[in-house]
mmCIF file of C-alpha atoms and ligand atoms in Angstrom:
data_model
loop_
_atom_site.group_PDB
_atom_site.id
_atom_site.type_symbol
_atom_site.label_atom_id
_atom_site.label_comp_id
_atom_site.label_asym_id
_atom_site.label_seq_id
_atom_site.Cartn_x
_atom_site.Cartn_y
_atom_site.Cartn_z
ATOM 1 C CA MET A 1 2.545 -13.271 -22.726
ATOM 2 C CA PRO A 2 2.673 -13.444 -18.568
ATOM 3 C CA SER A 3 -0.933 -13.523 -17.564
ATOM 4 C CA VAL A 4 -1.281 -11.011 -14.475
ATOM 5 C CA LEU A 5 -3.828 -11.402 -11.382
ATOM 6 C CA LEU A 6 -4.364 -8.255 -9.459
ATOM 7 C CA PHE A 7 -6.026 -8.866 -5.950
ATOM 8 C CA GLY A 8 -7.681 -5.560 -4.928
ATOM 9 C CA ALA A 9 -8.616 -4.570 -8.134
ATOM 10 C CA THR A 10 -11.523 -1.667 -6.776
ATOM 11 C CA GLY A 11 -9.207 -0.339 -4.162
ATOM 12 C CA LEU A 12 -8.074 3.368 -4.408
ATOM 13 C CA ILE A 13 -4.383 1.934 -5.410
ATOM 14 C CA GLY A 14 -5.398 -1.661 -7.313
ATOM 15 C CA SER A 15 -7.789 0.896 -9.990
ATOM 16 C CA ARG A 16 -5.540 2.962 -10.727
ATOM 17 C CA LEU A 17 -2.723 -0.021 -11.277
ATOM 18 C CA ALA A 18 -5.395 -1.966 -13.562
ATOM 19 C CA ILE A 19 -5.779 0.833 -15.660
ATOM 20 C CA ASP A 20 -1.680 0.992 -15.882
ATOM 21 C CA VAL A 21 -1.024 -1.914 -16.681
ATOM 22 C CA LYS A 22 -3.467 -2.424 -19.617
ATOM 23 C CA LYS A 23 -1.950 0.627 -21.180
ATOM 24 C CA ALA A 24 1.348 -0.428 -20.982
ATOM 25 C CA HIS A 25 0.796 -4.326 -21.890
ATOM 26 C CA PRO A 26 -2.449 -4.473 -24.095
ATOM 27 C CA ASP A 27 -1.166 -7.993 -24.706
ATOM 28 C CA TRP A 28 -0.730 -9.346 -21.229
ATOM 29 C CA PRO A 29 -4.019 -11.272 -20.276
ATOM 30 C CA LEU A 30 -5.328 -9.185 -16.770
ATOM 31 C CA THR A 31 -7.233 -11.018 -14.524
ATOM 32 C CA VAL A 32 -9.107 -8.931 -11.663
ATOM 33 C CA PHE A 33 -10.538 -10.361 -8.476
ATOM 34 C CA VAL A 34 -13.417 -8.113 -7.285
ATOM 35 C CA ARG A 35 -15.866 -8.777 -4.464
ATOM 36 C CA ASN A 36 -18.315 -5.888 -5.498
ATOM 37 C CA THR A 37 -20.499 -7.334 -8.320
ATOM 38 C CA LYS A 38 -21.545 -4.037 -9.759
ATOM 39 C CA VAL A 39 -18.204 -3.115 -11.176
ATOM 40 C CA ASP A 40 -17.937 -5.483 -14.234
ATOM 41 C CA GLU A 41 -18.595 -2.614 -16.805
ATOM 42 C CA TRP A 42 -15.956 -0.610 -16.021
ATOM 43 C CA PHE A 43 -13.659 -3.356 -15.860
ATOM 44 C CA GLU A 44 -14.263 -4.570 -19.135
ATOM 45 C CA ALA A 45 -14.875 -1.067 -20.816
ATOM 46 C CA THR A 46 -12.656 1.168 -18.958
ATOM 47 C CA ALA A 47 -9.959 -0.805 -17.422
ATOM 48 C CA LYS A 48 -10.024 -3.567 -20.622
ATOM 49 C CA ALA A 49 -9.338 -6.444 -18.105
ATOM 50 C CA ASP A 50 -9.356 -9.330 -19.812
ATOM 51 C CA ARG A 51 -11.076 -11.733 -17.084
ATOM 52 C CA ILE A 52 -13.055 -10.605 -14.116
ATOM 53 C CA VAL A 53 -13.287 -13.074 -11.243
ATOM 54 C CA HIS A 54 -15.915 -12.749 -7.975
ATOM 55 C CA GLY A 55 -14.681 -13.584 -4.664
ATOM 56 C CA SER A 56 -13.241 -12.468 -1.603
ATOM 57 C CA ILE A 57 -10.405 -13.189 0.739
ATOM 58 C CA SER A 58 -12.324 -15.685 2.671
ATOM 59 C CA ASP A 59 -12.585 -18.121 -1.125
ATOM 60 C CA THR A 60 -9.323 -19.544 0.124
ATOM 61 C CA ASP A 61 -9.457 -22.357 -2.419
ATOM 62 C CA LEU A 62 -10.349 -19.806 -5.188
ATOM 63 C CA VAL A 63 -7.441 -17.473 -3.773
ATOM 64 C CA ARG A 64 -4.777 -20.531 -4.171
ATOM 65 C CA SER A 65 -5.727 -21.945 -7.698
ATOM 66 C CA LEU A 66 -5.874 -18.074 -9.097
ATOM 67 C CA SER A 67 -2.517 -17.677 -7.656
ATOM 68 C CA LYS A 68 -1.047 -20.557 -8.983
ATOM 69 C CA GLU A 69 -2.502 -20.186 -12.575
ATOM 70 C CA HIS A 70 -1.164 -16.704 -13.204
ATOM 71 C CA ASP A 71 2.604 -15.576 -13.900
ATOM 72 C CA ILE A 72 2.554 -12.645 -12.259
ATOM 73 C CA VAL A 73 0.295 -11.988 -8.608
ATOM 74 C CA VAL A 74 -0.207 -8.686 -7.455
ATOM 75 C CA ASN A 75 -0.995 -8.298 -3.753
ATOM 76 C CA ALA A 76 -2.919 -4.941 -3.468
ATOM 77 C CA ILE A 77 -6.264 -6.143 -1.500
ATOM 78 C CA THR A 78 -4.718 -6.214 2.161
ATOM 79 C CA SER A 79 -1.240 -5.838 3.869
ATOM 80 C CA PHE A 80 -2.625 -6.887 7.269
ATOM 81 C CA ASP A 81 -3.605 -10.745 6.583
ATOM 82 C CA GLY A 82 -0.807 -13.036 6.875
ATOM 83 C CA ASP A 83 -3.009 -16.218 6.241
ATOM 84 C CA PHE A 84 -3.753 -14.460 2.926
ATOM 85 C CA ILE A 85 -0.308 -13.952 2.089
ATOM 86 C CA ALA A 86 0.837 -17.648 2.792
ATOM 87 C CA ASN A 87 -2.690 -18.729 0.864
ATOM 88 C CA VAL A 88 -1.334 -16.946 -2.192
ATOM 89 C CA ILE A 89 2.209 -18.048 -1.885
ATOM 90 C CA ALA A 90 1.354 -21.600 -0.941
ATOM 91 C CA GLY A 91 -0.683 -21.823 -4.493
ATOM 92 C CA MET A 92 1.972 -20.201 -6.637
ATOM 93 C CA GLU A 93 5.012 -22.131 -5.059
ATOM 94 C CA GLU A 94 2.997 -25.258 -6.645
ATOM 95 C CA ARG A 95 4.052 -24.157 -9.963
ATOM 96 C CA PRO A 96 6.903 -26.107 -11.762
ATOM 97 C CA GLU A 97 10.609 -24.529 -11.251
ATOM 98 C CA ASP A 98 10.892 -23.934 -14.668
ATOM 99 C CA SER A 99 7.760 -21.898 -14.913
ATOM 100 C CA LYS A 100 8.245 -19.457 -11.376
ATOM 101 C CA GLY A 101 5.705 -17.237 -10.642
ATOM 102 C CA THR A 102 6.229 -13.597 -9.480
ATOM 103 C CA LEU A 103 4.455 -11.953 -6.627
ATOM 104 C CA VAL A 104 4.328 -8.199 -6.363
ATOM 105 C CA HIS A 105 2.948 -7.150 -2.928
ATOM 106 C CA VAL A 106 1.961 -3.334 -2.333
ATOM 107 C CA SER A 107 3.065 -2.778 1.814
ATOM 108 C CA GLY A 108 3.184 0.584 3.658
ATOM 109 C CA THR A 109 5.877 2.681 5.385
ATOM 110 C CA GLY A 110 3.656 2.170 8.671
ATOM 111 C CA ASN A 111 6.232 -0.400 9.250
ATOM 112 C CA PHE A 112 9.490 2.179 10.132
ATOM 113 C CA ILE A 113 7.486 3.952 12.939
ATOM 114 C CA ASP A 114 9.556 5.084 15.687
ATOM 115 C CA ASN A 115 6.784 3.845 18.299
ATOM 116 C CA GLY A 116 6.798 7.221 19.645
ATOM 117 C CA THR A 117 4.858 8.622 22.422
ATOM 118 C CA THR A 118 5.054 12.295 22.872
ATOM 119 C CA GLY A 119 3.585 13.234 19.428
ATOM 120 C CA ALA A 120 7.337 15.609 18.850
ATOM 121 C CA PHE A 121 9.675 15.610 15.730
ATOM 122 C CA ASN A 122 12.357 12.892 16.619
ATOM 123 C CA PRO A 123 15.371 14.750 15.148
ATOM 124 C CA ASN A 124 17.621 11.853 15.434
ATOM 125 C CA GLY A 125 15.179 8.798 14.698
ATOM 126 C CA LYS A 126 16.311 6.256 12.317
ATOM 127 C CA VAL A 127 15.736 6.772 8.241
ATOM 128 C CA TRP A 128 14.824 3.532 6.960
ATOM 129 C CA ASN A 129 15.838 3.590 3.042
ATOM 130 C CA ASP A 130 15.295 1.204 1.006
ATOM 131 C CA ASP A 131 18.799 1.131 -0.464
ATOM 132 C CA LYS A 132 19.864 -0.853 2.936
ATOM 133 C CA GLU A 133 18.888 -4.391 2.789
ATOM 134 C CA GLU A 134 19.815 -4.633 6.412
ATOM 135 C CA ASP A 135 17.006 -2.019 7.066
ATOM 136 C CA ILE A 136 14.543 -4.226 5.126
ATOM 137 C CA ARG A 137 16.276 -7.705 7.132
ATOM 138 C CA GLN A 138 15.182 -5.535 10.350
ATOM 139 C CA ILE A 139 11.292 -5.997 9.536
ATOM 140 C CA THR A 140 9.206 -8.318 11.974
ATOM 141 C CA ARG A 141 6.140 -9.819 11.964
ATOM 142 C CA ARG A 142 5.082 -7.310 14.589
ATOM 143 C CA MET A 143 5.642 -4.503 12.452
ATOM 144 C CA PHE A 144 2.337 -2.881 10.845
ATOM 145 C CA ASN A 145 2.811 -4.579 7.558
ATOM 146 C CA GLY A 146 5.272 -7.159 8.810
ATOM 147 C CA GLY A 147 2.958 -9.991 8.915
ATOM 148 C CA THR A 148 2.703 -9.819 5.314
ATOM 149 C CA ASP A 149 5.911 -8.458 4.463
ATOM 150 C CA VAL A 150 7.906 -11.365 6.519
ATOM 151 C CA PRO A 151 6.011 -14.203 4.741
ATOM 152 C CA THR A 152 6.589 -12.625 1.228
ATOM 153 C CA LEU A 153 10.661 -11.954 1.945
ATOM 154 C CA GLU A 154 10.876 -15.243 3.293
ATOM 155 C CA ALA A 155 9.165 -16.936 0.025
ATOM 156 C CA GLY A 156 11.258 -14.709 -1.999
ATOM 157 C CA VAL A 157 14.553 -15.990 -0.203
ATOM 158 C CA ARG A 158 13.297 -19.806 -0.783
ATOM 159 C CA GLY A 159 13.439 -18.945 -4.247
ATOM 160 C CA LYS A 160 10.157 -21.358 -5.477
ATOM 161 C CA ILE A 161 9.060 -17.768 -6.480
ATOM 162 C CA ILE A 162 10.091 -14.310 -7.026
ATOM 163 C CA THR A 163 9.050 -11.344 -5.092
ATOM 164 C CA TYR A 164 8.973 -7.716 -4.992
ATOM 165 C CA ILE A 165 7.461 -5.371 -2.519
ATOM 166 C CA VAL A 166 6.548 -1.822 -2.890
ATOM 167 C CA CYS A 167 5.975 -0.090 0.039
ATOM 168 C CA PHE A 168 3.497 3.177 0.015
ATOM 169 C CA ALA A 169 3.889 5.853 2.306
ATOM 170 C CA VAL A 170 0.112 7.288 3.393
ATOM 171 C CA THR A 171 -1.650 7.217 0.211
ATOM 172 C CA TYR A 172 -4.014 10.231 -1.112
ATOM 173 C CA GLY A 173 -5.417 11.754 -4.305
ATOM 174 C CA SER A 174 -8.219 10.550 -5.496
ATOM 175 C CA ASN A 175 -9.692 7.501 -6.730
ATOM 176 C CA ILE A 176 -10.540 6.975 -10.478
ATOM 177 C CA GLY A 177 -11.760 3.641 -9.870
ATOM 178 C CA PRO A 178 -15.951 2.225 -10.021
ATOM 179 C CA ALA A 179 -15.941 2.120 -6.369
ATOM 180 C CA PRO A 180 -15.538 5.316 -4.127
ATOM 181 C CA ASN A 181 -12.731 3.390 -1.748
ATOM 182 C CA LEU A 182 -10.725 6.020 0.070
ATOM 183 C CA GLY A 183 -7.924 3.860 0.805
ATOM 184 C CA VAL A 184 -6.436 2.636 3.843
ATOM 185 C CA ALA A 185 -4.817 5.853 5.288
ATOM 186 C CA TYR A 186 -7.943 7.927 4.705
ATOM 187 C CA ASN A 187 -10.072 5.335 5.970
ATOM 188 C CA ILE A 188 -8.160 4.728 9.235
ATOM 189 C CA PHE A 189 -7.986 8.669 10.138
ATOM 190 C CA THR A 190 -11.604 9.344 9.054
ATOM 191 C CA HIS A 191 -12.593 6.424 11.389
ATOM 192 C CA ASN A 192 -10.441 7.331 14.421
ATOM 193 C CA ALA A 193 -11.829 11.203 13.912
ATOM 194 C CA LYS A 194 -15.383 9.826 14.096
ATOM 195 C CA GLN A 195 -15.040 7.927 16.941
ATOM 196 C CA HIS A 196 -13.270 10.892 18.643
ATOM 197 C CA GLY A 197 -16.212 13.413 17.661
ATOM 198 C CA PHE A 198 -12.555 15.495 16.448
ATOM 199 C CA VAL A 199 -9.175 15.137 14.893
ATOM 200 C CA PRO A 200 -6.580 14.114 17.968
ATOM 201 C CA TYR A 201 -3.136 14.642 17.195
ATOM 202 C CA VAL A 202 -0.477 14.550 19.887
ATOM 203 C CA GLY A 203 1.282 16.589 22.115
ATOM 204 C CA ASP A 204 2.420 19.216 20.117
ATOM 205 C CA GLY A 205 1.930 17.372 16.665
ATOM 206 C CA THR A 206 5.488 18.159 15.243
ATOM 207 C CA ALA A 207 5.681 14.190 14.817
ATOM 208 C CA VAL A 208 5.755 13.732 11.076
ATOM 209 C CA ALA A 209 4.109 11.335 8.712
ATOM 210 C CA SER A 210 5.125 10.537 5.059
ATOM 211 C CA ALA A 211 3.086 10.819 2.340
ATOM 212 C CA VAL A 212 2.985 9.881 -1.402
ATOM 213 C CA HIS A 213 0.428 10.882 -4.298
ATOM 214 C CA VAL A 214 -1.279 7.795 -5.791
ATOM 215 C CA ALA A 215 -0.830 9.135 -8.919
ATOM 216 C CA ASP A 216 2.966 9.469 -8.562
ATOM 217 C CA ALA A 217 3.261 5.982 -6.995
ATOM 218 C CA VAL A 218 0.934 3.441 -9.371
ATOM 219 C CA PRO A 219 3.208 4.735 -12.239
ATOM 220 C CA PHE A 220 6.063 2.953 -10.492
ATOM 221 C CA LEU A 221 4.072 -0.279 -9.055
ATOM 222 C CA SER A 222 2.867 -0.549 -12.864
ATOM 223 C CA LYS A 223 6.972 -0.716 -13.787
ATOM 224 C CA ILE A 224 7.666 -2.955 -11.557
ATOM 225 C CA VAL A 225 4.530 -4.996 -12.936
ATOM 226 C CA SER A 226 6.679 -4.429 -16.397
ATOM 227 C CA ILE A 227 9.625 -5.744 -15.055
ATOM 228 C CA ALA A 228 8.594 -8.568 -13.405
ATOM 229 C CA GLY A 229 7.033 -9.810 -16.722
ATOM 230 C CA THR A 230 10.327 -8.942 -18.810
ATOM 231 C CA GLU A 231 13.527 -9.332 -16.676
ATOM 232 C CA LYS A 232 15.533 -11.647 -14.748
ATOM 233 C CA PRO A 233 15.425 -10.813 -11.254
ATOM 234 C CA THR A 234 18.728 -9.965 -9.737
ATOM 235 C CA GLY A 235 20.063 -9.965 -6.165
ATOM 236 C CA SER A 236 18.287 -10.952 -3.223
ATOM 237 C CA ALA A 237 14.779 -10.316 -1.895
ATOM 238 C CA TYR A 238 15.861 -7.825 0.636
ATOM 239 C CA SER A 239 17.082 -5.884 -2.758
ATOM 240 C CA ARG A 240 13.556 -5.933 -4.575
ATOM 241 C CA TYR A 241 12.090 -3.641 -1.981
ATOM 242 C CA TYR A 242 10.811 -0.065 -3.091
ATOM 243 C CA ILE A 243 9.633 2.629 -0.571
ATOM 244 C CA LEU A 244 7.605 5.250 -2.102
ATOM 245 C CA HIS A 245 7.622 8.595 -0.530
ATOM 246 C CA GLY A 246 7.033 11.866 -1.060
ATOM 247 C CA GLU A 247 7.215 15.051 1.706
ATOM 248 C CA ARG A 248 7.162 14.584 5.471
ATOM 249 C CA VAL A 249 3.919 16.336 6.922
ATOM 250 C CA ALA A 250 3.534 17.427 10.462
ATOM 251 C CA TRP A 251 0.562 14.904 12.295
ATOM 252 C CA LYS A 252 -0.583 18.700 13.330
ATOM 253 C CA ASP A 253 -1.021 20.235 10.011
ATOM 254 C CA LEU A 254 -2.184 17.428 8.747
ATOM 255 C CA SER A 255 -5.243 17.554 11.882
ATOM 256 C CA VAL A 256 -5.584 20.687 10.841
ATOM 257 C CA ALA A 257 -6.446 19.931 7.257
ATOM 258 C CA LEU A 258 -8.249 16.661 8.072
ATOM 259 C CA ALA A 259 -10.713 18.541 11.180
ATOM 260 C CA LYS A 260 -11.904 21.252 8.647
ATOM 261 C CA VAL A 261 -12.838 18.671 5.879
ATOM 262 C CA LEU A 262 -14.732 16.500 8.026
ATOM 263 C CA TYR A 263 -16.006 19.253 10.378
ATOM 264 C CA ALA A 264 -17.544 20.905 6.711
ATOM 265 C CA LYS A 265 -18.830 17.011 5.839
ATOM 266 C CA GLY A 266 -20.391 16.968 9.479
ATOM 267 C CA THR A 267 -18.027 13.827 10.600
ATOM 268 C CA VAL A 268 -16.815 15.791 13.604
ATOM 269 C CA SER A 269 -18.739 18.224 15.887
ATOM 270 C CA GLU A 270 -15.122 20.246 16.090
ATOM 271 C CA PRO A 271 -13.825 22.325 13.274
ATOM 272 C CA GLU A 272 -10.006 22.588 14.611
ATOM 273 C CA PRO A 273 -8.324 19.147 15.800
ATOM 274 C CA LYS A 274 -7.389 18.698 19.527
ATOM 275 C CA SER A 275 -4.065 17.573 21.018
ATOM 276 C CA VAL A 276 -4.478 14.469 23.743
ATOM 277 C CA PRO A 277 -2.144 12.602 25.232
ATOM 278 C CA ALA A 278 -0.452 9.159 23.262
ATOM 279 C CA ALA A 279 -3.007 7.133 25.179
ATOM 280 C CA GLU A 280 -6.257 8.358 24.003
ATOM 281 C CA ALA A 281 -5.413 9.308 20.222
ATOM 282 C CA GLY A 282 -6.471 6.298 18.796
ATOM 283 C CA GLU A 283 -7.294 2.417 19.624
ATOM 284 C CA GLY A 284 -4.096 -0.174 19.338
ATOM 285 C CA GLU A 285 -1.619 0.580 16.139
ATOM 286 C CA VAL A 286 -3.725 3.717 15.071
ATOM 287 C CA GLY A 287 -3.013 5.546 18.659
ATOM 288 C CA VAL A 288 0.865 4.886 17.777
ATOM 289 C CA LEU A 289 0.737 5.591 14.512
ATOM 290 C CA ILE A 290 -0.308 9.196 15.355
ATOM 291 C CA ALA A 291 1.928 9.551 18.324
ATOM 292 C CA SER A 292 4.823 8.485 16.096
ATOM 293 C CA ASN A 293 7.720 9.562 13.460
ATOM 294 C CA MET A 294 7.613 7.554 10.111
ATOM 295 C CA LEU A 295 11.163 8.521 8.810
ATOM 296 C CA VAL A 296 11.934 6.868 5.254
ATOM 297 C CA LYS A 297 14.199 7.363 2.469
ATOM 298 C CA GLY A 298 13.620 5.787 -1.209
ATOM 299 C CA ASP A 299 17.021 5.713 -2.946
ATOM 300 C CA ARG A 300 16.588 2.502 -4.463
ATOM 301 C CA ALA A 301 13.132 3.987 -5.669
ATOM 302 C CA ALA A 302 14.622 6.763 -6.757
ATOM 303 C CA ARG A 303 17.337 5.556 -8.650
ATOM 304 C CA LEU A 304 14.722 3.398 -10.996
ATOM 305 C CA GLY A 305 12.765 5.986 -11.946
ATOM 306 C CA PHE A 306 10.312 7.320 -8.726
ATOM 307 C CA LYS A 307 9.587 11.048 -8.849
ATOM 308 C CA VAL A 308 7.136 13.303 -7.160
ATOM 309 C CA THR A 309 5.486 15.498 -9.075
ATOM 310 C CA HIS A 310 1.719 15.765 -7.769
ATOM 311 C CA ARG A 311 0.695 17.875 -5.008
ATOM 312 C CA SER A 312 0.815 17.990 -1.253
ATOM 313 C CA ILE A 313 -1.655 16.241 0.970
ATOM 314 C CA LEU A 314 -2.504 19.787 2.387
ATOM 315 C CA ASP A 315 -3.830 20.642 -0.757
ATOM 316 C CA GLN A 316 -5.218 17.862 -1.783
ATOM 317 C CA LEU A 317 -7.234 16.682 0.639
ATOM 318 C CA GLN A 318 -10.122 18.805 0.368
ATOM 319 C CA GLU A 319 -10.742 17.154 -3.027
ATOM 320 C CA ASP A 320 -10.051 14.220 -1.900
ATOM 321 C CA LEU A 321 -12.459 13.633 0.675
ATOM 322 C CA ALA A 322 -15.074 15.729 -0.400
HETATM 323 N N1 NAP B 425 -3.566 3.676 1.298
HETATM 324 C C1 NAP B 425 -2.724 3.693 1.852
HETATM 325 O O1 NAP B 425 -2.311 4.640 2.755
HETATM 326 C C2 NAP B 425 -1.441 2.737 1.684
HETATM 327 C C3 NAP B 425 -0.742 2.543 2.317
HETATM 328 C C4 NAP B 425 0.378 1.894 2.481
HETATM 329 C C5 NAP B 425 0.110 0.627 1.671
HETATM 330 N N2 NAP B 425 -1.372 0.398 1.705
HETATM 331 C C6 NAP B 425 -1.958 -0.919 1.070
HETATM 332 O O2 NAP B 425 -2.334 -1.053 -0.094
HETATM 333 C C7 NAP B 425 -3.170 -2.297 -0.245
HETATM 334 C C8 NAP B 425 -4.335 -1.668 -1.020
HETATM 335 O O3 NAP B 425 -4.803 -0.382 -0.166
HETATM 336 P P1 NAP B 425 -5.943 0.809 -0.717
HETATM 337 O O4 NAP B 425 -5.365 2.053 -0.019
HETATM 338 O O5 NAP B 425 -5.956 0.912 -2.513
HETATM 339 O O6 NAP B 425 -6.999 -0.133 0.109
HETATM 340 P P2 NAP B 425 -8.712 0.465 -0.157
HETATM 341 O O7 NAP B 425 -9.029 1.431 -1.475
HETATM 342 O O8 NAP B 425 -9.469 0.003 0.648
HETATM 343 O O9 NAP B 425 -8.829 -0.910 -1.320
HETATM 344 C C9 NAP B 425 -8.939 -1.874 -0.564
HETATM 345 C C10 NAP B 425 -9.535 -3.279 -1.828
HETATM 346 O O10 NAP B 425 -9.265 -4.731 -1.275
HETATM 347 C C11 NAP B 425 -10.125 -5.000 -1.752
HETATM 348 N N3 NAP B 425 -10.709 -6.321 -0.170
HETATM 349 C C12 NAP B 425 -10.828 -5.591 1.078
HETATM 350 N N4 NAP B 425 -11.069 -6.771 1.633
HETATM 351 C C13 NAP B 425 -11.451 -8.056 0.964
HETATM 352 C C14 NAP B 425 -12.068 -8.947 1.246
HETATM 353 N N5 NAP B 425 -12.310 -9.451 2.413
HETATM 354 N N6 NAP B 425 -12.239 -9.930 -0.038
HETATM 355 C C15 NAP B 425 -12.282 -9.097 -1.183
HETATM 356 N N7 NAP B 425 -11.844 -7.789 -1.344
HETATM 357 C C16 NAP B 425 -11.218 -7.213 -0.411
HETATM 358 C C17 NAP B 425 -11.450 -3.773 -1.635
HETATM 359 O O11 NAP B 425 -12.731 -4.535 -2.803
HETATM 360 P P3 NAP B 425 -13.925 -3.457 -2.030
HETATM 361 O O12 NAP B 425 -14.204 -2.725 -3.015
HETATM 362 O O13 NAP B 425 -14.958 -4.597 -2.509
HETATM 363 O O14 NAP B 425 -14.022 -3.280 -0.414
HETATM 364 C C18 NAP B 425 -10.588 -2.670 -2.474
HETATM 365 O O15 NAP B 425 -10.695 -3.614 -3.686
HETATM 366 C C19 NAP B 425 -3.421 -2.499 1.093
HETATM 367 O O16 NAP B 425 -3.038 -3.833 1.242
HETATM 368 C C20 NAP B 425 -2.956 -1.472 1.844
HETATM 369 O O17 NAP B 425 -2.725 -1.754 3.220
HETATM 370 C C21 NAP B 425 -2.363 1.541 1.361
HETATM 371 C C1 NAG B 426 7.975 -0.523 16.953
HETATM 372 O O1 NAG B 426 6.942 -1.491 17.781
HETATM 373 C C2 NAG B 426 6.601 -2.535 16.677
HETATM 374 C C3 NAG B 426 5.172 -3.454 17.635
HETATM 375 O O2 NAG B 426 5.877 -3.792 18.700
HETATM 376 C C4 NAG B 426 7.641 -3.438 16.551
HETATM 377 O O3 NAG B 426 7.802 -4.534 16.156
HETATM 378 C C5 NAG B 426 8.756 -2.716 16.067
HETATM 379 O O4 NAG B 426 10.059 -3.024 16.165
HETATM 380 C C6 NAG B 426 9.102 -0.975 16.755
HETATM 381 N N1 NAG B 426 10.206 -0.322 16.185
HETATM 382 C C7 NAG B 426 10.892 0.327 16.483
HETATM 383 C C8 NAG B 426 11.496 1.248 15.686
HETATM 384 O O5 NAG B 426 11.023 0.192 17.522
#
């Protein structure tokens, strides 16, 4: 039975995955890595985890030794911290050749923004497709999640470990885990709005982001964990990259829905969003994100069974943030 180690188990994505993995494989030992000391009971009783390890990203020796010890390592803790993923990979690569470990890394489609500055829809923008290995080869360290994707892909090419990357679009939906984490995208949007005192968008706001419901995406992630534990890998590391997305949503529409909820909660003082120049949309990468188009297509993931069945972020947002 392959053992599974899950980093980020209290997150929006990680908590659902913990439940899914044990439902699919009750006999696969699951270790969850958590820094929150008040969640053990949930992981024992609800997720049925076999082992709970308390620690944080900065416990580098612990991260490294656990990564070496487990057959499958899932990274749902950070897609930004290159030192973390390098440490995980270094631990995993210490395993002997005849018991290679598999890394399942969760990434994000922030990689694939067009770095727009006008906030307008770009009908000629490149659509990044997980079915085109040449697209995945073009991921660089300077992209949103490139700092973790590139070392993961490089490790997959080296071949001392097996790698899969599951790349989530802007992820929404409710957290069913023991901690009230909203997920990275909602955190960024809420924090940015709070800093402005209103919800900003750029230009006419027709630029689009791609979104995915966590309840559509996590079953697919869980399927990749199953594959990692039962099948021999095929193809190159660049072919084991899956983009999960549902609808495209205009930043203006997203901002209108967000402003309504954040105003009701008292997070911002304006019930309507405001158009701003790209330079004022947010700090660093966040401003670029909001001004950009995020055009992706997940043909490879769809072929492996990924389907969208849940409702739109525009309908779901109020409930998620309430
Ligand atoms: N949400 C999205 O839109 C989205 C889209 C694409 C990709 N992703 C990626 O998917 C992964 C999971 O995201 P998420 O949305 O589920 O995030 P989340 O809800 O914010 O969860 C993050 C998880 O990581 C843990 N964590 C963060 N820093 C830590 C540290 N220094 N030490 C120990 N634990 C730490 C958190 O623990 P605590 O509960 O203790 O804070 C939590 O379990 C991330 O890599 C993210 O970038 C997310
Ligand atoms: C957007 O900017 C990032 C960071 O500079 C860069 O790595 C990426 O290649 C750019 N994307 C496009 C489509 O130009």
